[in-house]
Short mmCIF file of C-alpha atoms and ligand atoms in Angstrom, two decimals:
data_model
loop_
_atom_site.label_atom_id
_atom_site.label_comp_id
_atom_site.label_asym_id
_atom_site.label_seq_id
_atom_site.Cartn_x
_atom_site.Cartn_y
_atom_site.Cartn_z
CA UNK A 1 0.00 0.00 0.00
CA UNK A 2 1.26 3.43 -0.93
CA UNK A 3 1.33 5.07 2.51
CA UNK A 4 3.48 2.22 3.78
CA UNK A 5 5.95 2.95 1.02
CA UNK A 6 6.10 6.57 1.98
CA UNK A 7 6.50 5.73 5.62
CA UNK A 8 9.21 3.17 4.88
CA UNK A 9 11.09 5.75 2.83
CA UNK A 10 10.86 8.19 5.69
CA UNK A 11 12.04 5.63 8.21
CA UNK A 12 15.00 4.65 5.99
CA UNK A 13 15.94 8.29 5.73
CA UNK A 14 15.85 8.67 9.49
CA UNK A 15 17.85 5.49 10.01
CA UNK A 16 20.68 6.59 7.70
CA UNK A 17 20.67 10.03 9.28
CA UNK A 18 21.05 8.44 12.69
CA UNK A 19 23.87 6.22 11.48
CA UNK A 20 25.59 9.33 10.22
CA UNK A 21 24.99 11.02 13.54
CA UNK A 22 26.46 8.11 15.44
CA UNK A 23 29.60 8.07 13.28
CA UNK A 24 30.15 11.77 13.79
CA UNK A 25 32.82 12.85 16.29
CA UNK A 26 31.52 12.79 19.83
CA UNK A 27 32.45 14.91 22.82
CA UNK A 28 30.65 18.17 22.05
CA UNK A 29 26.89 18.55 22.08
CA UNK A 30 26.74 20.16 18.63
CA UNK A 31 28.98 17.68 16.78
CA UNK A 32 26.24 15.23 15.73
CA UNK A 33 24.34 17.49 13.25
CA UNK A 34 26.52 18.63 10.36
CA UNK A 35 26.41 22.31 9.42
CA UNK A 36 26.12 21.32 5.75
CA UNK A 37 22.45 20.41 6.31
CA UNK A 38 21.58 24.04 7.08
CA UNK A 39 19.30 25.61 4.42
CA UNK A 40 19.66 25.28 0.68
CA UNK A 41 22.56 23.29 -0.69
CA UNK A 42 22.58 21.72 -4.18
CA UNK A 43 23.90 18.49 -2.59
CA UNK A 44 20.77 18.15 -0.42
CA UNK A 45 18.61 16.60 -3.11
CA UNK A 46 14.86 16.73 -2.55
CA UNK A 47 13.12 13.40 -2.82
CA UNK A 48 9.54 13.93 -3.87
CA UNK A 49 6.96 12.40 -1.55
CA UNK A 50 4.30 9.91 -2.54
CA UNK A 51 1.25 11.40 -0.81
CA UNK A 52 -0.67 11.29 -4.10
CA UNK A 53 -0.47 7.49 -3.84
CA UNK A 54 -2.47 7.42 -0.58
CA UNK A 55 -5.20 4.79 -0.71
CA UNK A 56 -8.51 5.72 0.86
CA UNK A 57 -12.26 5.39 0.55
CA UNK A 58 -15.07 7.90 0.95
CA UNK A 59 -17.90 7.32 3.39
CA UNK A 60 -21.37 7.41 1.78
CA UNK A 61 -22.41 11.07 1.42
CA UNK A 62 -18.88 12.42 1.92
CA UNK A 63 -18.68 13.87 -1.59
CA UNK A 64 -22.17 15.45 -1.36
CA UNK A 65 -22.25 19.22 -1.03
CA UNK A 66 -20.38 20.27 2.13
CA UNK A 67 -23.36 22.44 3.14
CA UNK A 68 -25.73 19.45 3.11
CA UNK A 69 -23.29 17.81 5.53
CA UNK A 70 -24.50 14.22 5.23
CA UNK A 71 -24.01 11.99 8.27
CA UNK A 72 -20.62 10.29 7.79
CA UNK A 73 -20.00 6.78 9.06
CA UNK A 74 -16.27 6.02 8.95
CA UNK A 75 -16.69 2.53 10.39
CA UNK A 76 -15.38 0.10 7.76
CA UNK A 77 -14.07 2.97 5.60
CA UNK A 78 -10.40 2.57 4.65
CA UNK A 79 -8.27 5.51 5.72
CA UNK A 80 -10.91 8.26 6.33
CA UNK A 81 -9.88 11.62 4.87
CA UNK A 82 -10.61 15.25 5.83
CA UNK A 83 -12.76 15.90 2.78
CA UNK A 84 -16.36 17.18 2.52
CA UNK A 85 -17.85 17.79 -0.92
CA UNK A 86 -15.34 19.93 -2.81
CA UNK A 87 -13.45 21.00 0.33
CA UNK A 88 -10.45 19.63 2.21
CA UNK A 89 -7.52 17.46 1.17
CA UNK A 90 -5.58 14.33 1.98
CA UNK A 91 -4.03 13.57 5.36
CA UNK A 92 -0.83 11.53 4.99
CA UNK A 93 0.28 12.30 8.53
CA UNK A 94 0.40 10.56 11.85
CA UNK A 95 -2.99 10.11 13.46
CA UNK A 96 -5.18 7.79 15.48
CA UNK A 97 -7.96 6.67 13.17
CA UNK A 98 -10.23 5.79 16.12
CA UNK A 99 -10.68 9.53 16.79
CA UNK A 100 -11.88 10.04 13.20
CA UNK A 101 -14.41 7.22 13.50
CA UNK A 102 -15.68 8.70 16.78
CA UNK A 103 -15.70 12.29 15.50
CA UNK A 104 -16.52 12.31 11.76
CA UNK A 105 -17.74 15.95 11.86
CA UNK A 106 -14.46 17.02 13.44
CA UNK A 107 -12.36 15.37 10.72
CA UNK A 108 -14.67 16.62 7.95
CA UNK A 109 -16.73 19.52 9.32
CA UNK A 110 -19.97 20.57 7.63
CA UNK A 111 -19.54 23.41 5.12
CA UNK A 112 -21.89 25.45 7.32
CA UNK A 113 -19.29 25.58 10.12
CA UNK A 114 -17.40 28.85 10.18
CA UNK A 115 -15.05 30.86 12.39
CA UNK A 116 -14.43 29.91 15.98
CA UNK A 117 -16.71 28.48 18.65
CA UNK A 118 -15.15 27.50 21.98
CA UNK A 119 -14.75 23.78 22.62
CA UNK A 120 -18.03 22.17 23.73
CA UNK A 121 -17.13 18.50 24.09
CA UNK A 122 -15.20 16.42 26.58
CA UNK A 123 -15.04 12.62 26.68
CA UNK A 124 -14.91 11.53 30.32
CA UNK A 125 -12.70 8.69 29.08
CA UNK A 126 -9.94 11.33 28.90
CA UNK A 127 -10.47 12.54 32.48
CA UNK A 128 -8.06 11.24 35.08
CA UNK A 129 -9.73 8.73 37.34
CA UNK A 130 -9.44 9.24 41.07
CA UNK A 131 -9.33 5.70 42.45
CA UNK A 132 -10.96 4.96 45.79
CA UNK A 133 -9.37 2.94 48.59
CA UNK A 134 -9.44 -0.87 48.44
CA UNK A 135 -11.39 -0.96 45.18
CA UNK A 136 -14.39 0.76 46.74
CA UNK A 137 -14.98 2.88 43.61
CA UNK A 138 -13.66 5.76 41.52
CA UNK A 139 -14.59 9.17 40.16
CA UNK A 140 -13.63 11.49 37.31
CA UNK A 141 -14.69 14.99 36.45
CA UNK A 142 -15.33 17.58 33.76
CA UNK A 143 -14.90 21.23 34.68
CA UNK A 144 -13.39 24.44 33.24
CA UNK A 145 -10.06 22.64 33.18
CA UNK A 146 -11.24 20.64 30.15
CA UNK A 147 -14.12 22.79 28.77
CA UNK A 148 -12.95 26.37 29.54
CA UNK A 149 -16.26 27.96 28.49
CA UNK A 150 -18.21 25.74 30.93
CA UNK A 151 -18.42 28.41 33.62
CA UNK A 152 -21.91 27.71 35.08
CA UNK A 153 -21.74 23.94 35.64
CA UNK A 154 -19.27 21.09 36.14
CA UNK A 155 -19.82 17.33 36.20
CA UNK A 156 -18.50 14.26 38.01
CA UNK A 157 -19.03 10.60 37.12
CA UNK A 158 -18.69 8.33 40.15
CA UNK A 159 -18.86 4.61 40.92
CA UNK A 160 -19.30 3.11 44.39
CA UNK A 161 -19.13 -0.66 44.83
CA UNK A 162 -21.53 -2.33 47.24
CA UNK A 163 -20.71 -0.95 50.70
CA UNK A 164 -18.40 1.68 49.17
CA UNK A 165 -18.87 5.19 50.56
CA UNK A 166 -18.39 8.66 49.18
CA UNK A 167 -17.51 9.87 52.64
CA UNK A 168 -19.58 12.37 54.66
CA UNK A 169 -18.87 15.76 53.12
CA UNK A 170 -20.25 19.11 51.90
CA UNK A 171 -19.26 21.75 49.37
CA UNK A 172 -19.85 25.37 48.37
CA UNK A 173 -21.68 24.39 45.17
CA UNK A 174 -25.15 22.85 44.87
CA UNK A 175 -25.13 19.18 43.77
CA UNK A 176 -27.70 17.64 41.42
CA UNK A 177 -27.35 13.98 40.54
CA UNK A 178 -28.79 11.40 38.13
CA UNK A 179 -28.28 7.70 38.91
CA UNK A 180 -26.95 5.80 35.87
CA UNK A 181 -26.72 2.22 37.14
CA UNK A 182 -27.47 0.27 40.28
CA UNK A 183 -28.75 1.67 43.56
CA UNK A 184 -27.48 3.93 46.32
CA UNK A 185 -28.36 5.06 49.84
CA UNK A 186 -28.19 8.83 50.29
CA UNK A 187 -28.44 10.62 53.62
CA UNK A 188 -28.10 14.17 54.90
CA UNK A 189 -28.94 16.65 57.66
CA UNK A 190 -29.94 20.30 57.13
CA UNK A 191 -29.23 23.39 59.23
CA UNK A 192 -32.48 22.89 61.19
CA UNK A 193 -31.34 19.43 62.30
CA UNK A 194 -33.91 17.75 60.03
CA UNK A 195 -32.62 14.47 58.66
CA UNK A 196 -32.99 12.67 55.36
CA UNK A 197 -32.34 9.12 54.17
CA UNK A 198 -33.49 7.43 50.95
CA UNK A 199 -32.55 4.69 48.49
CA UNK A 200 -32.41 5.51 44.78
CA UNK A 201 -32.25 3.47 41.58
CA UNK A 202 -31.02 4.09 38.03
CA UNK A 203 -33.01 6.98 36.57
CA UNK A 204 -33.64 8.69 39.94
CA UNK A 205 -32.38 12.14 40.96
CA UNK A 206 -31.06 13.72 44.15
CA UNK A 207 -30.05 17.24 45.13
CA UNK A 208 -28.05 18.69 48.01
CA UNK A 209 -27.96 22.46 48.61
CA UNK A 210 -24.60 24.15 49.22
CA UNK A 211 -23.12 23.38 52.61
CA UNK A 212 -25.57 20.59 53.49
CA UNK A 213 -23.49 17.59 54.67
CA UNK A 214 -24.34 14.24 53.07
CA UNK A 215 -22.95 10.80 52.29
CA UNK A 216 -23.56 8.19 49.62
CA UNK A 217 -23.16 4.42 49.85
CA UNK A 218 -23.42 1.79 47.11
CA UNK A 219 -26.13 -0.84 47.69
CA UNK A 220 -26.19 -4.40 46.26
CA UNK A 221 -24.41 -4.41 42.88
CA UNK A 222 -22.94 -0.97 43.50
CA UNK A 223 -23.93 2.29 41.84
CA UNK A 224 -22.76 4.73 39.16
CA UNK A 225 -24.11 8.26 39.01
CA UNK A 226 -23.44 11.58 37.36
CA UNK A 227 -23.18 14.71 39.53
CA UNK A 228 -23.73 18.24 38.23
CA UNK A 229 -22.54 21.26 40.23
CA UNK A 230 -23.63 24.87 39.71
CA UNK A 231 -20.03 26.10 39.44
CA UNK A 232 -17.84 25.46 36.39
CA UNK A 233 -14.68 25.58 38.47
CA UNK A 234 -15.95 22.93 40.91
CA UNK A 235 -13.39 20.23 41.70
CA UNK A 236 -14.10 17.06 43.64
CA UNK A 237 -10.60 17.48 45.09
CA UNK A 238 -11.88 20.51 46.94
CA UNK A 239 -14.74 19.40 49.19
CA UNK A 240 -15.15 19.57 52.97
CA UNK A 241 -14.72 16.10 54.48
CA UNK A 242 -15.70 14.57 57.81
CA UNK A 243 -12.33 12.81 58.08
CA UNK A 244 -10.40 16.05 57.58
CA UNK A 245 -12.66 18.01 59.93
CA UNK A 246 -11.64 15.63 62.71
CA UNK A 247 -7.99 15.31 61.59
CA UNK A 248 -7.46 19.07 61.43
CA UNK A 249 -8.91 20.26 64.70
CA UNK A 250 -6.78 20.10 67.88
CA UNK A 251 -7.64 16.96 69.87
CA UNK A 252 -7.95 19.14 72.97
CA UNK A 253 -10.66 21.12 71.15
CA UNK A 254 -12.44 17.98 69.92
CA UNK A 255 -12.50 16.67 73.50
CA UNK A 256 -14.00 19.92 74.85
CA UNK A 257 -16.44 20.18 71.93
CA UNK A 258 -17.85 16.68 72.45
CA UNK A 259 -17.18 16.44 76.22
CA UNK A 260 -15.22 13.23 75.69
CA UNK A 261 -11.76 12.10 76.81
CA UNK A 262 -8.75 12.40 74.46
CA UNK A 263 -8.74 8.60 74.09
CA UNK A 264 -11.97 8.91 72.07
CA UNK A 265 -9.90 10.16 69.06
CA UNK A 266 -7.11 7.57 69.20
CA UNK A 267 -8.08 5.82 65.97
CA UNK A 268 -9.46 8.58 63.74
CA UNK A 269 -8.14 8.50 60.14
CA UNK A 270 -5.05 10.72 59.80
CA UNK A 271 -6.14 11.89 56.33
CA UNK A 272 -9.12 11.95 54.01
CA UNK A 273 -10.96 8.81 52.93
CA UNK A 274 -12.95 10.24 49.97
CA UNK A 275 -14.09 6.86 48.54
CA UNK A 276 -13.57 3.89 50.84
CA UNK A 277 -15.13 0.49 51.62
CA UNK A 278 -17.47 0.23 54.60
CA UNK A 279 -19.95 -2.00 56.35
CA UNK A 280 -22.78 -2.80 53.93
CA UNK A 281 -25.85 -0.62 54.44
CA UNK A 282 -28.61 -2.40 56.40
CA UNK A 283 -31.33 -3.67 54.06
CA UNK A 284 -33.99 -2.08 56.25
CA UNK A 285 -33.54 1.63 55.63
CA UNK A 286 -35.52 2.41 58.82
CA UNK A 287 -32.41 1.32 60.80
CA UNK A 288 -30.62 4.40 59.44
CA UNK A 289 -33.51 6.79 60.01
CA UNK A 290 -31.98 8.85 62.81
CA UNK A 291 -34.11 11.77 63.94
CA UNK A 292 -33.84 14.52 66.52
CA UNK A 293 -36.43 16.92 67.84
CA UNK A 294 -36.72 18.60 64.41
CA UNK A 295 -37.76 15.33 62.78
CA UNK A 296 -37.20 14.53 59.13
CA UNK A 297 -36.81 16.88 56.14
CA UNK A 298 -40.41 17.68 55.06
CA UNK A 299 -41.60 16.05 51.85
CA UNK A 300 -41.79 19.28 49.82
CA UNK A 301 -38.11 19.89 50.66
CA UNK A 302 -37.09 16.30 49.89
CA UNK A 303 -33.56 15.82 48.58
CA UNK A 304 -34.64 13.01 46.23
CA UNK A 305 -37.03 12.50 43.33
CA UNK A 306 -37.87 9.02 42.02
CA UNK A 307 -37.77 10.12 38.40
CA UNK A 308 -37.34 6.55 37.12
CA UNK A 309 -41.03 6.00 37.95
CA UNK A 310 -42.29 9.12 36.12
CA UNK A 311 -43.67 8.87 32.57
CA UNK A 312 -42.08 10.98 29.80
CA UNK A 313 -43.26 14.60 29.65
CA UNK A 314 -43.33 14.63 25.84
CA UNK A 315 -43.63 11.60 23.55
CA UNK A 316 -43.07 12.09 19.84
CA UNK A 317 -42.47 9.80 16.88
CA UNK A 318 -38.76 10.67 17.15
CA UNK A 319 -38.29 10.00 20.86
CA UNK A 320 -39.15 11.14 24.37
CA UNK A 321 -38.36 14.01 26.75
CA UNK A 322 -38.65 13.61 30.50
CA UNK A 323 -38.42 16.92 32.32
CA UNK A 324 -37.47 17.37 35.97
CA UNK A 325 -37.40 20.91 37.31
CA UNK A 326 -38.32 22.86 40.47
CA UNK A 327 -42.02 22.75 39.55
CA UNK A 328 -41.94 19.10 40.73
CA UNK A 329 -38.62 18.96 42.65
CA UNK A 330 -38.64 22.29 44.56
CA UNK A 331 -35.49 21.86 46.67
CA UNK A 332 -33.34 21.86 43.48
CA UNK A 333 -34.46 25.44 42.91
CA UNK A 334 -31.84 26.29 40.27
CA UNK A 335 -31.72 23.00 38.38
CA UNK A 336 -33.95 22.18 35.42
CA UNK A 337 -33.16 19.11 33.37
CA UNK A 338 -34.45 16.87 30.63
CA UNK A 339 -33.63 13.23 29.98
CA UNK A 340 -33.94 12.96 26.20
CA UNK A 341 -34.15 9.87 23.98
CA UNK A 342 -33.64 10.49 20.26
CA UNK A 343 -34.31 7.57 17.90
CA UNK A 344 -31.94 6.76 15.02
CA UNK A 345 -32.28 9.39 12.29
CA UNK A 346 -34.31 11.72 14.53
CA UNK A 347 -33.25 15.12 15.81
CA UNK A 348 -33.86 17.12 19.00
CA UNK A 349 -35.02 20.22 17.13
CA UNK A 350 -32.93 23.38 16.71
CA UNK A 351 -33.47 25.55 19.81
CA UNK A 352 -31.77 27.72 22.38
CA UNK A 353 -32.13 28.51 26.06
CA UNK A 354 -32.91 32.08 27.03
CA UNK A 355 -31.05 32.55 30.31
CA UNK A 356 -28.98 29.45 31.03
CA UNK A 357 -26.04 27.54 29.67
CA UNK A 358 -26.68 23.84 29.06
CA UNK A 359 -24.59 21.01 30.48
CA UNK A 360 -24.92 17.65 28.68
CA UNK A 361 -24.02 14.09 29.38
CA UNK A 362 -24.47 11.33 26.80
CA UNK A 363 -25.65 8.01 28.23
CA UNK A 364 -25.99 6.10 24.96
CA UNK A 365 -25.67 6.32 21.19
CA UNK A 366 -23.86 8.64 18.83
CA UNK A 367 -24.92 12.23 18.16
CA UNK A 368 -23.80 15.49 16.67
CA UNK A 369 -24.51 19.05 17.70
CA UNK A 370 -23.84 22.20 15.71
CA UNK A 371 -23.55 25.33 17.81
CA UNK A 372 -24.31 28.65 16.12
CA UNK A 373 -22.66 31.29 18.29
CA UNK A 374 -23.56 34.53 16.47
CA UNK A 375 -21.54 36.80 14.23
CA UNK A 376 -20.92 34.10 11.67
CA UNK A 377 -19.48 31.52 14.04
CA UNK A 378 -20.66 27.92 13.99
CA UNK A 379 -19.02 24.60 14.84
CA UNK A 380 -20.08 20.97 14.87
CA UNK A 381 -19.13 18.46 17.56
CA UNK A 382 -19.68 14.71 17.79
CA UNK A 383 -20.74 12.99 21.02
CA UNK A 384 -20.49 9.38 22.08
CA UNK A 385 -21.70 7.62 25.23
CA UNK A 386 -19.68 8.94 28.18
CA UNK A 387 -19.06 12.39 26.66
CA UNK A 388 -19.94 15.69 28.32
CA UNK A 389 -21.15 18.68 26.31
CA UNK A 390 -21.59 22.36 27.10
CA UNK A 391 -23.63 24.95 25.21
CA UNK A 392 -23.56 28.58 26.36
CA UNK A 393 -26.90 30.41 26.69
CA UNK A 394 -28.57 31.88 23.56
CA UNK A 395 -26.52 29.77 21.14
CA UNK A 396 -28.65 27.61 18.82
CA UNK A 397 -28.11 23.88 18.82
CA UNK A 398 -29.76 20.60 17.84
CA UNK A 399 -28.93 17.02 18.82
CA UNK A 400 -29.04 14.67 15.83
CA UNK A 401 -28.83 10.92 16.23
CA UNK A 402 -26.13 9.94 13.71
CA UNK A 403 -25.83 6.31 14.81
CA UNK A 404 -27.90 3.15 14.70
CA UNK A 405 -28.98 3.00 18.38
CA UNK A 406 -31.08 5.40 20.44
CA UNK A 407 -29.23 8.48 21.68
CA UNK A 408 -29.94 9.11 25.36
CA UNK A 409 -28.62 12.29 26.94
CA UNK A 410 -29.25 14.64 29.85
CA UNK A 411 -29.50 18.39 29.36
CA UNK A 412 -29.15 20.38 32.58
CA UNK A 413 -29.93 24.09 32.90
CA UNK A 414 -29.56 26.64 35.67
CA UNK A 415 -33.17 27.78 35.57
CA UNK A 416 -36.34 27.74 37.70
CA UNK A 417 -38.17 25.75 35.03
CA UNK A 418 -37.17 23.88 31.89
CA UNK A 419 -37.64 26.04 28.81
CA UNK A 420 -36.30 26.66 25.34
CA UNK A 421 -37.07 28.69 22.25
CA UNK A 422 -37.78 26.43 19.30
CA UNK A 423 -36.50 27.78 15.97
CA UNK A 424 -39.38 26.06 14.14
CA UNK A 425 -42.06 27.45 16.45
CA UNK A 426 -40.54 30.93 16.28
CA UNK A 427 -40.60 31.19 12.49
CA UNK A 428 -44.02 29.46 12.52
CA UNK A 429 -45.46 32.13 14.80
CA UNK A 430 -43.84 35.13 13.08
CA UNK A 431 -45.93 36.92 10.43
CA UNK A 432 -45.25 35.15 7.11
CA UNK A 433 -44.36 38.33 5.30
CA UNK A 434 -41.60 39.14 7.80
CA UNK A 435 -40.12 35.65 7.49
CA UNK A 436 -40.37 35.68 3.69
CA UNK A 437 -38.78 39.11 3.37
CA UNK A 438 -35.94 37.99 5.64
CA UNK A 439 -35.17 34.49 4.38
CA UNK A 440 -36.47 34.59 0.79
CA UNK A 441 -38.56 31.44 1.24
CA UNK A 442 -41.46 30.31 -0.91
CA UNK A 443 -45.09 30.56 0.22
CA UNK A 444 -45.25 26.79 0.36
CA UNK A 445 -42.24 26.60 2.68
CA UNK A 446 -43.45 29.26 5.10
CA UNK A 447 -46.96 27.78 5.14
CA UNK A 448 -45.50 24.40 6.16
CA UNK A 449 -43.88 25.82 9.33
CA UNK A 450 -45.49 24.46 12.48
CA UNK A 451 -46.86 26.63 15.27
CA UNK A 452 -46.03 24.17 18.05
CA UNK A 453 -42.75 23.01 19.54
CA UNK A 454 -41.76 19.63 18.10
CA UNK A 455 -39.03 18.74 20.70
CA UNK A 456 -37.89 15.75 18.63
CA UNK A 457 -38.44 15.43 14.88
CA UNK A 458 -38.34 12.02 13.26
CA UNK A 459 -37.73 11.27 9.66
CA UNK A 460 -35.73 11.50 6.52
CA UNK A 461 -35.34 14.55 4.33
CA UNK A 462 -38.59 14.67 2.28
CA UNK A 463 -38.24 14.29 -1.50
CA UNK A 464 -38.61 17.33 -3.77
CA UNK A 465 -42.26 17.57 -4.82
C1 LIG B 1 -25.53 1.83 32.83
O1 LIG B 1 -26.39 2.88 32.44
C2 LIG B 1 -26.17 3.37 31.14
C3 LIG B 1 -27.07 4.56 30.96
O2 LIG B 1 -28.41 4.22 31.13
C4 LIG B 1 -26.42 2.28 30.12
O3 LIG B 1 -26.14 2.75 28.84
C5 LIG B 1 -25.51 1.10 30.45
O4 LIG B 1 -25.80 0.04 29.58
C6 LIG B 1 -25.71 0.65 31.88
N1 LIG B 1 -24.75 -0.39 32.19
C7 LIG B 1 -25.09 -1.52 32.75
C8 LIG B 1 -23.98 -2.49 33.00
O5 LIG B 1 -26.25 -1.79 33.04
C1 LIG B 2 -38.23 8.01 59.28
O1 LIG B 2 -39.06 8.25 60.38
C2 LIG B 2 -40.11 9.15 60.16
C3 LIG B 2 -40.88 9.32 61.45
O2 LIG B 2 -40.04 9.80 62.41
C4 LIG B 2 -41.01 8.68 59.06
O3 LIG B 2 -41.99 9.64 58.78
C5 LIG B 2 -40.19 8.41 57.82
O4 LIG B 2 -40.99 7.85 56.80
C6 LIG B 2 -39.05 7.47 58.12
N1 LIG B 2 -38.20 7.35 56.95
C7 LIG B 2 -37.67 6.20 56.57
C8 LIG B 2 -36.80 6.23 55.36
O5 LIG B 2 -37.83 5.17 57.17
C1 LIG B 3 -41.95 23.48 52.08
O1 LIG B 3 -42.98 23.81 52.98
C2 LIG B 3 -42.55 24.65 54.07
C3 LIG B 3 -43.69 24.82 55.05
O2 LIG B 3 -44.91 24.51 54.47
C4 LIG B 3 -42.08 25.98 53.50
O3 LIG B 3 -41.61 26.78 54.54
C5 LIG B 3 -40.94 25.70 52.51
O4 LIG B 3 -40.55 26.93 51.90
C6 LIG B 3 -41.39 24.73 51.44
N1 LIG B 3 -40.24 24.40 50.61
C7 LIG B 3 -40.24 24.54 49.30
C8 LIG B 3 -38.97 24.16 48.62
O5 LIG B 3 -41.20 24.95 48.67
C1 LIG B 4 -34.94 35.41 -3.83
O1 LIG B 4 -34.69 34.25 -4.58
C2 LIG B 4 -34.98 34.40 -5.97
C3 LIG B 4 -34.82 33.05 -6.64
O2 LIG B 4 -33.49 32.63 -6.54
C4 LIG B 4 -34.11 35.47 -6.58
O3 LIG B 4 -34.43 35.66 -7.91
C5 LIG B 4 -34.30 36.78 -5.81
O4 LIG B 4 -33.39 37.74 -6.27
C6 LIG B 4 -34.10 36.56 -4.31
N1 LIG B 4 -34.46 37.77 -3.62
C7 LIG B 4 -33.64 38.37 -2.78
C8 LIG B 4 -34.19 39.60 -2.11
O5 LIG B 4 -32.52 37.96 -2.54
#
């Protein structure tokens, strides 16, 4: 194959250069690279490359107009190339083809992309894992460190094995969580001394306000959940921990504070535990229902919502939307979210959010999002299961299923209710003459605009009539 030839030629060249270098006098640092290689010299003959011999295939649709931007599937395509319609060129260089297969719109962006839009995608598979003690679990995070424009929210993906704890702690940010797999016991106490304990399953949600101390423990089979914080600079390395609170107060003070002898503190952990194995939670949750005179956290302030048992809010031919916001879960007063399922070929319609950025996490499938960021700037990103996304307020976006399985993702807003402006509904409810004068569309086109939000649109591109 041609590229192998080229590569072999290159390697041979390097090898002979190194032999030369080795034979050169040693002793001084500069002796190994001869001065005669500097700049033009008729003796330094140029050997023409062979990049025009590169063998490759196009994905179906790749040579269609770049502005149509067909969905590209580079699976089973030999040597994918950065070409869209009439744009682009060959890539003979070093690369990891797996990235191209995962991100076809990054290798060959739609012709409608233009200018610069800040990065809006982060695969959690590239986040460093923080490993818990004795295999009790792990966690990894996305914050402004990896998506610099993600100022309003940050995310953490965490696993706790059965009996594994995320130790008693609190933080300055508010914490909203969606359970991905398994089940978990969550418990907390508020500033009034009201207590809370509950067990949650995959698809359920919890919330802890800033400063409210809580702990999490994996139940049978363990648990994985995604946490969203209302601060883009949040770091899980920077939380307030029970272990450290005890380790970093003078023992004399602890003894006075609790009216207990110094010997009470003999065995406290010398440093933080973070994620560690513990005694399995009792099956009967009532055994961990500790109450004082203030009783339990009242139901309307509950820190949990059993969302897995709620039906979808919107069901369309293209998928479903399940909304959870303070209208049903009041304690999470700033968090509005939707769990969205988009069927293959369908699209979460083009929309934007009026006052909040959007934090995304992809649970399943393969999707793309184009962000239009005003003043001519637009950029397309691809998302795979386990990726985070971030879309600043006001910027238009859609979520298109470009794979063969359902796309499932969470969109989280900082808002008192879940809302968006639908592009389709907007032009549908604007006087036709204004839309026609602006966009130069036919009567037939403008008359076909719908007056209702579609949320998710299913279907192929209709044929020309
Ligand atoms: C965990 O949950 C995710 C999201 O719902 C799902 O895609 C995945 O298959 C689940 N894993 C297991 C082992 O059940
Ligand atoms: C805890 O006890 C209170 C009564 O003090 C009761 O209302 C509540 O349902 C109990 N919660 C659990 C999880 O057992
Ligand atoms: C819950 O109800 C109590 C008393 O009825 C009220 O003070 C509190 O504000 C309510 N909480 C929410 C989140 O609405
Ligand atoms: C609208 O489109 C038609 C058909 O291409 C063209 O003739 C006309 O000049 C356009 N009008 C404007 C205002 O651009």
